[in-house]
Every structure is written in structure tokens, then in C-alpha cells.
mmCIF file with all atom_site columns, C-alpha atoms in Angstrom:
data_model
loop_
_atom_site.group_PDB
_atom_site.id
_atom_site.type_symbol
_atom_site.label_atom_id
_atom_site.label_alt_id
_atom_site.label_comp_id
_atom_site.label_asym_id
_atom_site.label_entity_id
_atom_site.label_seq_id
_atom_site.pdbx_PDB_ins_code
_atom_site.Cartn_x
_atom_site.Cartn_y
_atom_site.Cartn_z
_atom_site.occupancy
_atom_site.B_iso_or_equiv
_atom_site.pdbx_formal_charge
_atom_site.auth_seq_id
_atom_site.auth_comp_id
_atom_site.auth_asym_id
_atom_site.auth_atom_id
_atom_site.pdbx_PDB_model_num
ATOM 1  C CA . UNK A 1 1  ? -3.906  18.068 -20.333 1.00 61.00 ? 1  UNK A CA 1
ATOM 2  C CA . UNK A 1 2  ? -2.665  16.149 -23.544 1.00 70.00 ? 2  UNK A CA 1
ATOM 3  C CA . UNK A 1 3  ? -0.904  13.132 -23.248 1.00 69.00 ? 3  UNK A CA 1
ATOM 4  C CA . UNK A 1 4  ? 1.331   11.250 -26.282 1.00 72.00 ? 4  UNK A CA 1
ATOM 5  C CA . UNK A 1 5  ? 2.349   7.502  -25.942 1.00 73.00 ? 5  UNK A CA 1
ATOM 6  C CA . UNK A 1 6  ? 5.105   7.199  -28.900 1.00 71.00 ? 6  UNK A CA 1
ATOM 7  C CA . UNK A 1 7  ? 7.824   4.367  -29.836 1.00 69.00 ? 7  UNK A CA 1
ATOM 8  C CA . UNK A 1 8  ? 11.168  5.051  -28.490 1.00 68.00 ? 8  UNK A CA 1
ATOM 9  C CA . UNK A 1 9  ? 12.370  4.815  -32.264 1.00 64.00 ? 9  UNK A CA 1
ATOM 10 C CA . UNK A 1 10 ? 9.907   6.954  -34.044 1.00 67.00 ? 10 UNK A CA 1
ATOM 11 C CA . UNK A 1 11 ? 7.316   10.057 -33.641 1.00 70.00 ? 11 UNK A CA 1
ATOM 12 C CA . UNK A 1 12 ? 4.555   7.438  -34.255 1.00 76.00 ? 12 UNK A CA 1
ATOM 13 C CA . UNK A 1 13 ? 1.683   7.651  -31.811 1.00 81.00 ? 13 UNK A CA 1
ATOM 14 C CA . UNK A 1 14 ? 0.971   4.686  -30.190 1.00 82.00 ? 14 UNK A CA 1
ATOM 15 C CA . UNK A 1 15 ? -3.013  3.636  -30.249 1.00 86.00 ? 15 UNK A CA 1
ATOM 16 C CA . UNK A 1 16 ? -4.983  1.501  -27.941 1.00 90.00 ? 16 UNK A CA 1
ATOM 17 C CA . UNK A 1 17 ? -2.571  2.489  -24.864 1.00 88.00 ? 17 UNK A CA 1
ATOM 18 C CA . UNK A 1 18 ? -4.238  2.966  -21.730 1.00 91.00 ? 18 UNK A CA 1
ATOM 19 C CA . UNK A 1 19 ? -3.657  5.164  -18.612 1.00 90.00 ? 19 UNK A CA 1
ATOM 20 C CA . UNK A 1 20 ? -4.922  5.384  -15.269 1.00 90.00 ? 20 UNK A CA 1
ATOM 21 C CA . UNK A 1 21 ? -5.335  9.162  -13.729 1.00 90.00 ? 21 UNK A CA 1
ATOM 22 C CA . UNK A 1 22 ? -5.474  8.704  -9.316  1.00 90.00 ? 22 UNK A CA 1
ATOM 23 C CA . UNK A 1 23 ? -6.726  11.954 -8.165  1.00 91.00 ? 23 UNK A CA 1
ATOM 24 C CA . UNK A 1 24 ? -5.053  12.037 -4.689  1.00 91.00 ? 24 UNK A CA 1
ATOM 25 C CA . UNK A 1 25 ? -9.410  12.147 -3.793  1.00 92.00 ? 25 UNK A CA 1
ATOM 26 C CA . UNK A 1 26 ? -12.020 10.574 -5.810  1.00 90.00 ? 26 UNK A CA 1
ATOM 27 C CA . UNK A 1 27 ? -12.480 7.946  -8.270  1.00 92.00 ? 27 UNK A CA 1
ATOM 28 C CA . UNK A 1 28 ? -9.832  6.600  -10.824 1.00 91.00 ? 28 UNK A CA 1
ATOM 29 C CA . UNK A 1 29 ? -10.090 7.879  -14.498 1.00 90.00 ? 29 UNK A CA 1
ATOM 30 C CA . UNK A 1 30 ? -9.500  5.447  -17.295 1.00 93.00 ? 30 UNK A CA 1
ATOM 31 C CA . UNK A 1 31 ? -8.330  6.844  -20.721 1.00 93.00 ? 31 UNK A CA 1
ATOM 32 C CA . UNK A 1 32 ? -6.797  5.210  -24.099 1.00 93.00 ? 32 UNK A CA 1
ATOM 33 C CA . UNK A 1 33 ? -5.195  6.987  -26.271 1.00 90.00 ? 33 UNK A CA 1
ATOM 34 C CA . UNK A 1 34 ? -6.407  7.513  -29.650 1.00 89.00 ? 34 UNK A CA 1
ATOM 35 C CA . UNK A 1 35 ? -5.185  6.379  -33.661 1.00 87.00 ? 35 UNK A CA 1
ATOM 36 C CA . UNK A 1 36 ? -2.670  9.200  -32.717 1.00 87.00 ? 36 UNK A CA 1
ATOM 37 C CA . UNK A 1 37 ? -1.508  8.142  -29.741 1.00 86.00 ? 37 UNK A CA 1
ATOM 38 C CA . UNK A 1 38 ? -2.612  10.769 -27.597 1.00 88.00 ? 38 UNK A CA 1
ATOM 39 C CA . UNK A 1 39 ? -5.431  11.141 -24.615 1.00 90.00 ? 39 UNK A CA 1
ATOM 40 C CA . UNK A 1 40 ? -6.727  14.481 -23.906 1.00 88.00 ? 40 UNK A CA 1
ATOM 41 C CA . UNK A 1 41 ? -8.180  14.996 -20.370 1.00 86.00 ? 41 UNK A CA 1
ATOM 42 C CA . UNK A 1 42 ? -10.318 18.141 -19.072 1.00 86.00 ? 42 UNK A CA 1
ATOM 43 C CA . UNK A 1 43 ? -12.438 18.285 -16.186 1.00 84.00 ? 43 UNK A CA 1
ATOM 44 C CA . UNK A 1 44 ? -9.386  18.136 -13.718 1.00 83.00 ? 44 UNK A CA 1
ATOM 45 C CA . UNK A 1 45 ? -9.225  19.475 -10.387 1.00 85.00 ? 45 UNK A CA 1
ATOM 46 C CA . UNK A 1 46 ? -6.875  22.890 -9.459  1.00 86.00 ? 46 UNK A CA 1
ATOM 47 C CA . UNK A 1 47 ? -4.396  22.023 -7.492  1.00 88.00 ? 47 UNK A CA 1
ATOM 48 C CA . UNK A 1 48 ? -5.415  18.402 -7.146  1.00 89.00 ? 48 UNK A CA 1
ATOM 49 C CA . UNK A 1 49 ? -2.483  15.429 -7.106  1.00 88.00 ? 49 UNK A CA 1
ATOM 50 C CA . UNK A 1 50 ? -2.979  13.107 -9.759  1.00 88.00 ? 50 UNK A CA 1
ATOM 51 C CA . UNK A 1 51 ? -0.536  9.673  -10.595 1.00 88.00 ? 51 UNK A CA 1
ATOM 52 C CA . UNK A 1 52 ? -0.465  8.678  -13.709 1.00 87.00 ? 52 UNK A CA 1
ATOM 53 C CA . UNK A 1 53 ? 0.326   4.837  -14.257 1.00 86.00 ? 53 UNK A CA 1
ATOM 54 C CA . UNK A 1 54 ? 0.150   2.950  -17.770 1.00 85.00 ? 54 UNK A CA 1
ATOM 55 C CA . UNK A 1 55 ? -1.347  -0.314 -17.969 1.00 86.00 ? 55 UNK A CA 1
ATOM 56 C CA . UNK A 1 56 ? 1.092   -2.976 -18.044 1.00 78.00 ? 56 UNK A CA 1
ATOM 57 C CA . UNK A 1 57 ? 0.617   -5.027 -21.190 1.00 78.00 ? 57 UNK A CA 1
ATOM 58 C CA . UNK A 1 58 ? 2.145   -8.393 -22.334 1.00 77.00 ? 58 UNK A CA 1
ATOM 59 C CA . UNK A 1 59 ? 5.705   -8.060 -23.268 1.00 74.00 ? 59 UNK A CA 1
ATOM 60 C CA . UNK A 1 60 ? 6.145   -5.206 -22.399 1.00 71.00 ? 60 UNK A CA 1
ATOM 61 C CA . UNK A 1 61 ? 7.820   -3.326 -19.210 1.00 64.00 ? 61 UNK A CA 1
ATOM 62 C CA . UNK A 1 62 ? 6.449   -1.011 -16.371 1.00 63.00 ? 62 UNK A CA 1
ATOM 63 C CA . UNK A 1 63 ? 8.323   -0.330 -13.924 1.00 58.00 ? 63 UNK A CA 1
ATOM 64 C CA . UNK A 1 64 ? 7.934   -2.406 -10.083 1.00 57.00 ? 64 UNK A CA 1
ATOM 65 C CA . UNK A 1 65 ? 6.836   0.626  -8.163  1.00 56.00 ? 65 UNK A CA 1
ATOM 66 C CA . UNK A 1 66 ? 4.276   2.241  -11.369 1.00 51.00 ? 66 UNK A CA 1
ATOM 67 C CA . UNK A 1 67 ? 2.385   -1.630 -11.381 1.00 48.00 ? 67 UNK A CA 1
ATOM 68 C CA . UNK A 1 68 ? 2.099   -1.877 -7.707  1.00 50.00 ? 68 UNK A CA 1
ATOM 69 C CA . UNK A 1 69 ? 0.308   1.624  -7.630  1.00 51.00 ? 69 UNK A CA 1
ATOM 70 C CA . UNK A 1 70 ? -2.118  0.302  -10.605 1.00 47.00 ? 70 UNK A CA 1
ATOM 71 C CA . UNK A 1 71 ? -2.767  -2.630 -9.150  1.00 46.00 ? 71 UNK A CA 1
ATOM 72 C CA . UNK A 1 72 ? -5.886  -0.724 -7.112  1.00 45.00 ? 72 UNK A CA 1
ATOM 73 C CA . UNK A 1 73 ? -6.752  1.208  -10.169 1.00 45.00 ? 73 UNK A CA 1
#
């Protein structure tokens, strides 16, 4: 899968970003996204489950229920 973190206000990328991937089994995969704000991820599971959470970073907002779940991550 490909994954793009981008400004609300622009079709910048954002860089340095990072995600958590949960498979609903297994262990927790970290990614960051790149200078072009995107992650690519391979390797995943058929029909597996996987939540995706963003770290929550100073001044910035993630929402109450997304933080709780990365809490364990």
C-alpha cells in the first residue's frame, strides 16, 4: 500500500511523519514517511486487519480514540 501525509492547504508531502500499522495478529510496524511525504508498505498479510494510527506530535491534533489505540504501539 502507499500512504501520503499532506498539509490541508497544499499538495506538499509532509516528511518525517510517522505511522503505526496493528495487524489485528503480530507485531506493530513502524514507518515514516519520506522527503515526499509518502510510506510505502509491502509484505502485508491477505485478508489481515490492520489500524493505522499517526503519531501524535507536539502541537498538533489526533484524535482521543486514534492516541488511546497508539498508546500500546
Amino acid at each position: 500500500i502507499k500512504l501520503v501525509k499532506k498539509t490541508t492547504d497544499s499538495s506538499i508531502g509532509v516528511s518525517g511523519w510517522t505511522f503505526y500499522f496493528k495487524p489485528t495478529t503480530g507485531d506493530t510496524v513502524t514507518k515514516t514517511t519520506g522527503s515526499d511525504g509518502t510510506i510505502s508498505l509491502s509484505g502485508l498479510t491477505t485478508g489481515m486487519k490492520y489500524t493505522v494510527t499517526e503519531k501524535a506530535y507536539d502541537g498538533y491534533l489526533v484524535p482521543t480514540e486514534q492516541a488511546k489505540k497508539c498508546e500500546n504501539c
